[in-house]
PDB file of C-alpha atoms and ligand atoms in Angstrom:
ATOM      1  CA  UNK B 173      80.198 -53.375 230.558  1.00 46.00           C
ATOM      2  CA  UNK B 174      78.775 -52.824 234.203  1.00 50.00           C
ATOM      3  CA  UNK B 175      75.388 -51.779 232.903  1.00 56.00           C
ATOM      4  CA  UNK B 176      74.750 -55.023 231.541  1.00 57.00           C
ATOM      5  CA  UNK B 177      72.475 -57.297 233.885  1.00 66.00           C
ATOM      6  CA  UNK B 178      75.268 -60.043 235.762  1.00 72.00           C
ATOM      7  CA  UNK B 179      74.513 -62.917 233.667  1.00 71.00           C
ATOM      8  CA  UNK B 180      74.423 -61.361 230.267  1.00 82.00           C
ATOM      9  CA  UNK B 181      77.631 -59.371 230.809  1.00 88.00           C
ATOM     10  CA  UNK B 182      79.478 -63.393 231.686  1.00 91.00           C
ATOM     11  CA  UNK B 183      78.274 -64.510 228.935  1.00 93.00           C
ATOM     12  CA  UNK B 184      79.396 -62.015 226.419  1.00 94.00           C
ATOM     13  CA  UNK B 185      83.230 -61.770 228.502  1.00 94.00           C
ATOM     14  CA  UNK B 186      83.360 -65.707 228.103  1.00 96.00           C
ATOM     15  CA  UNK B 187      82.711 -65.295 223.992  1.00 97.00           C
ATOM     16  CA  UNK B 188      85.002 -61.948 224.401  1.00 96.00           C
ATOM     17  CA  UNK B 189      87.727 -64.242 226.078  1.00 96.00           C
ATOM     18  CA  UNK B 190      87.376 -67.426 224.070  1.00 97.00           C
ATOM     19  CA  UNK B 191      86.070 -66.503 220.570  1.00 97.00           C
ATOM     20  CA  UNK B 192      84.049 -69.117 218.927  1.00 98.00           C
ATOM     21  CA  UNK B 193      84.618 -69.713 215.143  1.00 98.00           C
ATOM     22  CA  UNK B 194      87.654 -67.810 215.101  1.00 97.00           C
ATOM     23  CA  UNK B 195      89.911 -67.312 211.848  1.00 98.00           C
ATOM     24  CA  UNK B 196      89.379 -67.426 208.230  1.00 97.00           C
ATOM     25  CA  UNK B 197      88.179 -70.637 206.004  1.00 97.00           C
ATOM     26  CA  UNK B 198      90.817 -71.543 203.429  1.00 95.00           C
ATOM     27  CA  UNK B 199      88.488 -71.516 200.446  1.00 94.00           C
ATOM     28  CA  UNK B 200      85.290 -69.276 201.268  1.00 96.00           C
ATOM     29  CA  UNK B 201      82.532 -69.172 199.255  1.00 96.00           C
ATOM     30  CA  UNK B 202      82.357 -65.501 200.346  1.00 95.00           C
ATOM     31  CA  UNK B 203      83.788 -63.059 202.319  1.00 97.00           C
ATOM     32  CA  UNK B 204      83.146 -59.440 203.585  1.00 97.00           C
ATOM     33  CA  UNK B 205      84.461 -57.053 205.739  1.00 97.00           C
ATOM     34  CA  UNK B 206      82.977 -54.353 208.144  1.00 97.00           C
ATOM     35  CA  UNK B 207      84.091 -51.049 209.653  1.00 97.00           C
ATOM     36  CA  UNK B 208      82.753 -49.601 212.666  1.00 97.00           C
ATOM     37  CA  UNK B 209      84.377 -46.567 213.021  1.00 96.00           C
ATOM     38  CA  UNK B 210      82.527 -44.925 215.757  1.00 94.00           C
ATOM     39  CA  UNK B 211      83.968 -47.534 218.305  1.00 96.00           C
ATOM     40  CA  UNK B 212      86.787 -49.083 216.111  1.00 97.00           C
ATOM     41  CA  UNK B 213      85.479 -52.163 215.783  1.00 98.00           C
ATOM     42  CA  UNK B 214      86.497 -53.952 212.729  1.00 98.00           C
ATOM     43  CA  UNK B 215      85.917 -57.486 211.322  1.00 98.00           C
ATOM     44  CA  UNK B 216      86.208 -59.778 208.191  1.00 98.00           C
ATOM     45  CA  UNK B 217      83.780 -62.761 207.697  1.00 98.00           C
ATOM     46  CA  UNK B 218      84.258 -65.675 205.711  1.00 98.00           C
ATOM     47  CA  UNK B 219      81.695 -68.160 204.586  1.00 97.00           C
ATOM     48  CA  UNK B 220      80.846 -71.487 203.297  1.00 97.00           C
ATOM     49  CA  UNK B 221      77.844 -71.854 201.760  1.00 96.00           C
ATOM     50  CA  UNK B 222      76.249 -75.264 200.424  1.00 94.00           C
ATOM     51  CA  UNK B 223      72.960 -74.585 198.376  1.00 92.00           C
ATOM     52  CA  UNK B 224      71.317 -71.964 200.060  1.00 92.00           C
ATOM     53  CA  UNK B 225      72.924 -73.222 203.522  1.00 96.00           C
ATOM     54  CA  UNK B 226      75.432 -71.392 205.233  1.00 97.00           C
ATOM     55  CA  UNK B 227      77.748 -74.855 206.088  1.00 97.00           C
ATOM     56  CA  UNK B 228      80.683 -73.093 208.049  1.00 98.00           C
ATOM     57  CA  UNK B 229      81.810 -69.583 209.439  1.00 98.00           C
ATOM     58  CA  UNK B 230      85.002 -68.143 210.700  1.00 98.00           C
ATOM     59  CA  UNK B 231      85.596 -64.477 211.085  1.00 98.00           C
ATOM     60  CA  UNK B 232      88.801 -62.465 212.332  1.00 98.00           C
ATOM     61  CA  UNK B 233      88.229 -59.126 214.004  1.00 96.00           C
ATOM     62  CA  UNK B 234      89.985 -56.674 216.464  1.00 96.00           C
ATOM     63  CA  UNK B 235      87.144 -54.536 218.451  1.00 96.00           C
ATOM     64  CA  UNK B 236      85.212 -54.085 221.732  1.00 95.00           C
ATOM     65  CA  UNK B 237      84.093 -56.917 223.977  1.00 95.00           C
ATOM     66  CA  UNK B 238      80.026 -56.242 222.257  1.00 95.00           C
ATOM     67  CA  UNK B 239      81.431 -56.786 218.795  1.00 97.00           C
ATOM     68  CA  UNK B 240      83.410 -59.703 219.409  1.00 98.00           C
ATOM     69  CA  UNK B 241      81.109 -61.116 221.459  1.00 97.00           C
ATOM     70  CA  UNK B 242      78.048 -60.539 219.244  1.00 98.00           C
ATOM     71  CA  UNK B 243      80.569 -62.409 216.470  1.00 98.00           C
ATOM     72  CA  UNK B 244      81.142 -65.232 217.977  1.00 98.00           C
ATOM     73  CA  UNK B 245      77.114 -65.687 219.151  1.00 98.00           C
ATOM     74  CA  UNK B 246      76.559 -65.045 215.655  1.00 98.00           C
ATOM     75  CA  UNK B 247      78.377 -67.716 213.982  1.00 98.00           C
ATOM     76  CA  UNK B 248      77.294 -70.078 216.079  1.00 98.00           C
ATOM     77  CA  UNK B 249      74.067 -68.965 215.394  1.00 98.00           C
ATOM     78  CA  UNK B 250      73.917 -69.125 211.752  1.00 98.00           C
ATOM     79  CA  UNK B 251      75.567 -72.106 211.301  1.00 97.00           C
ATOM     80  CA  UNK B 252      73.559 -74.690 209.050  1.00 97.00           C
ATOM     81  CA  UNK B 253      70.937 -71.968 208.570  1.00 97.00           C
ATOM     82  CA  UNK B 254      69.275 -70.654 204.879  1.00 97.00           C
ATOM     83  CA  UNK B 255      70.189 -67.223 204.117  1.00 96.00           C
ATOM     84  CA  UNK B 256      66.375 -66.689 204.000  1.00 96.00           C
ATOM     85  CA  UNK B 257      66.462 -67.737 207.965  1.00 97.00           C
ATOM     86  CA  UNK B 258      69.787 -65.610 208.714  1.00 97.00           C
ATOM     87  CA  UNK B 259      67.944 -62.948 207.380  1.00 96.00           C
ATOM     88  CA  UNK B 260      64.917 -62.932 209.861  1.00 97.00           C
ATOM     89  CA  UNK B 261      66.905 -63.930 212.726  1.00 97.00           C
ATOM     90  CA  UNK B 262      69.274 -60.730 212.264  1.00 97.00           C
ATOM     91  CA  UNK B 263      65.966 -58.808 211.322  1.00 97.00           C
ATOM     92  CA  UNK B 264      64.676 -60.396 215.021  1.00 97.00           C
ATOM     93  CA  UNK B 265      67.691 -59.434 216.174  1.00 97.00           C
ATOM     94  CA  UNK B 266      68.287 -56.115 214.789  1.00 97.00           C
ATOM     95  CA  UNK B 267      64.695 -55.114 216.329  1.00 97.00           C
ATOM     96  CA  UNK B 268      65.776 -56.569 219.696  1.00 96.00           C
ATOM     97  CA  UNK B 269      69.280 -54.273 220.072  1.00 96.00           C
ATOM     98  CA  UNK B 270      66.904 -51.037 218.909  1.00 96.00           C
ATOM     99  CA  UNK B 271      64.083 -52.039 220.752  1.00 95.00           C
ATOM    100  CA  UNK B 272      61.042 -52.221 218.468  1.00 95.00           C
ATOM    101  CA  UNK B 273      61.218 -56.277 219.372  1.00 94.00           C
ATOM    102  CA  UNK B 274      61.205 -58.897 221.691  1.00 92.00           C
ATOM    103  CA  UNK B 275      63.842 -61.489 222.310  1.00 92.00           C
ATOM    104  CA  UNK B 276      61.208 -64.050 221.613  1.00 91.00           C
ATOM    105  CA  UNK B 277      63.045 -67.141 219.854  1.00 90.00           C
ATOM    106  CA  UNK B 278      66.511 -65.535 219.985  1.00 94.00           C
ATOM    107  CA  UNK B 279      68.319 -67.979 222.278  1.00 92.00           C
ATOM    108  CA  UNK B 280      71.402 -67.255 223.100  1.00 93.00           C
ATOM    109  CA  UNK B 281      71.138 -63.943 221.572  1.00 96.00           C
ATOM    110  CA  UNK B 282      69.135 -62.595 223.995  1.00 94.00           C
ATOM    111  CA  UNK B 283      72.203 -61.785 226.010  1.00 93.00           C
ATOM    112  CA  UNK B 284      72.829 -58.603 223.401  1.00 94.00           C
ATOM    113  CA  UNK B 285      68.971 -57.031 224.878  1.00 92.00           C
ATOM    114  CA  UNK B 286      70.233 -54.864 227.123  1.00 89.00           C
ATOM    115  CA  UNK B 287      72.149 -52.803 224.292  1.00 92.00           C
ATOM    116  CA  UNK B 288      68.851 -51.305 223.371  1.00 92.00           C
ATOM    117  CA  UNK B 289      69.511 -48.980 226.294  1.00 90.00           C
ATOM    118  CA  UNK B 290      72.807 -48.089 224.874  1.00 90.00           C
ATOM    119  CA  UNK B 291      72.316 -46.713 221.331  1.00 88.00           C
ATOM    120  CA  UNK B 292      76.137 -45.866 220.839  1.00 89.00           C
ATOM    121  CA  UNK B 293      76.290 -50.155 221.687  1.00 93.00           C
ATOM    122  CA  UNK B 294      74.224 -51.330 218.682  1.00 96.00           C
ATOM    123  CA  UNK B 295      76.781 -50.740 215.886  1.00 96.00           C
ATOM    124  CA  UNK B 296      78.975 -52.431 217.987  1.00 96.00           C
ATOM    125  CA  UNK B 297      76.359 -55.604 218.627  1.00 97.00           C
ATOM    126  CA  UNK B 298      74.921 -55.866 214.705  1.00 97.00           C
ATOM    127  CA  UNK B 299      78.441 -55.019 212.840  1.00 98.00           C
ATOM    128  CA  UNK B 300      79.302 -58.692 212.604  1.00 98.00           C
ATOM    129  CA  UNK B 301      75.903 -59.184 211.352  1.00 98.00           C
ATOM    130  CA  UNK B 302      75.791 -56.274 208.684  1.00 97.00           C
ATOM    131  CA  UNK B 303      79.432 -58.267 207.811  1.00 98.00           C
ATOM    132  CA  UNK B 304      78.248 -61.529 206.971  1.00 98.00           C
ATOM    133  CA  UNK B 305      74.313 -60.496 205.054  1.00 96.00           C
ATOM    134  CA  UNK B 306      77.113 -58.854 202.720  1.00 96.00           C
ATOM    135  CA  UNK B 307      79.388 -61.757 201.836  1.00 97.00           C
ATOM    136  CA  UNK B 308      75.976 -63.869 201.413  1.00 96.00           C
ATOM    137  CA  UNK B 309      74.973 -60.797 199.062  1.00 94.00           C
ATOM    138  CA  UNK B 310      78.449 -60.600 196.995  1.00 90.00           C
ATOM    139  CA  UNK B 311      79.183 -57.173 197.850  1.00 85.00           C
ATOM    140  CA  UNK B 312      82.404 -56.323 197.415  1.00 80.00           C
ATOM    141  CA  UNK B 313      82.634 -52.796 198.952  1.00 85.00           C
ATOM    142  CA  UNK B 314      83.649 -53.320 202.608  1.00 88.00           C
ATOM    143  CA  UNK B 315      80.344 -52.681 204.722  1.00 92.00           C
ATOM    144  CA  UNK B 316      80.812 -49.629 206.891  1.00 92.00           C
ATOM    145  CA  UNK B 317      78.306 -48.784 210.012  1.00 89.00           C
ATOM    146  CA  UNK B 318      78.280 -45.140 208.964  1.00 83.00           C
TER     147      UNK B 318
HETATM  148 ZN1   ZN Y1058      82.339 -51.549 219.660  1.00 53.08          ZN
END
């Protein structure tokens, strides 16, 4: 964690510490889980979706301090969002942790940049988001990162 710049690493330890949209939604439209077995990180997603809105999120998931921060960022994140807008902001995102993009329009997000130095880091940091583009897809095979 120490090669994370000083603010970036607090914020990520405070959504490590105190998980936001933690646990599992009694009646999910969907659900998905997600393997990352390079690190260990695993993590199961369920959704609520109204129309083509994602209305609520909760996810369970026992990994690194990236992946369960980069969970909790996320569902608050996609929250109220189309899928067709949760999939360019993990597209954005996805580009930002490999670094073929800027952080541009990210917000909070932004505090997962510095894992583009730390290519071992980005399973860890788009897991969660792999996760959830399944349940929204229906796929029932868990979704692995390798
Ligand atoms: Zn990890």
């Amino acid at each position: 964690m120490h090669e994370l710049g000083d603010l970036y690493q607090e914020i990520i330890l405070d959504h490590y510490k105190k998980p936001r949209n933690a646990g599992r939604l009694e009646q999910p439209t969907c659900s998905a889980n997600g393997d990352n077995p390079l690190c260990g990180d695993k993590i199961a997603v369920t959704v609520k979706t109204k129309g083509d809105a994602l209305e609520d999120i909760r996810w369970t998931g026992a990994g690194c301090a990236i992946s369960t921060a980069s969970a909790s960022l996320m569902s608050e994140a996609v929250k109220g969002k189309t899928k067709a807008e949760i999939d360019a902001l993990f597209e954005k995102f996805h580009a930002m942790v490999t670094g073929h993009g800027s952080s541009e329009g990210l917000d909070k997000l932004e505090v997962f940049s510095g894992v583009s130095e730390f290519p071992v880091r980005v399973k860890c940091a788009s897991l969660a988001w792999h996760t959830l583009k399944a349940a929204l897809e229906g796929q029932k095979d868990p979704v692995s990162t390798e």
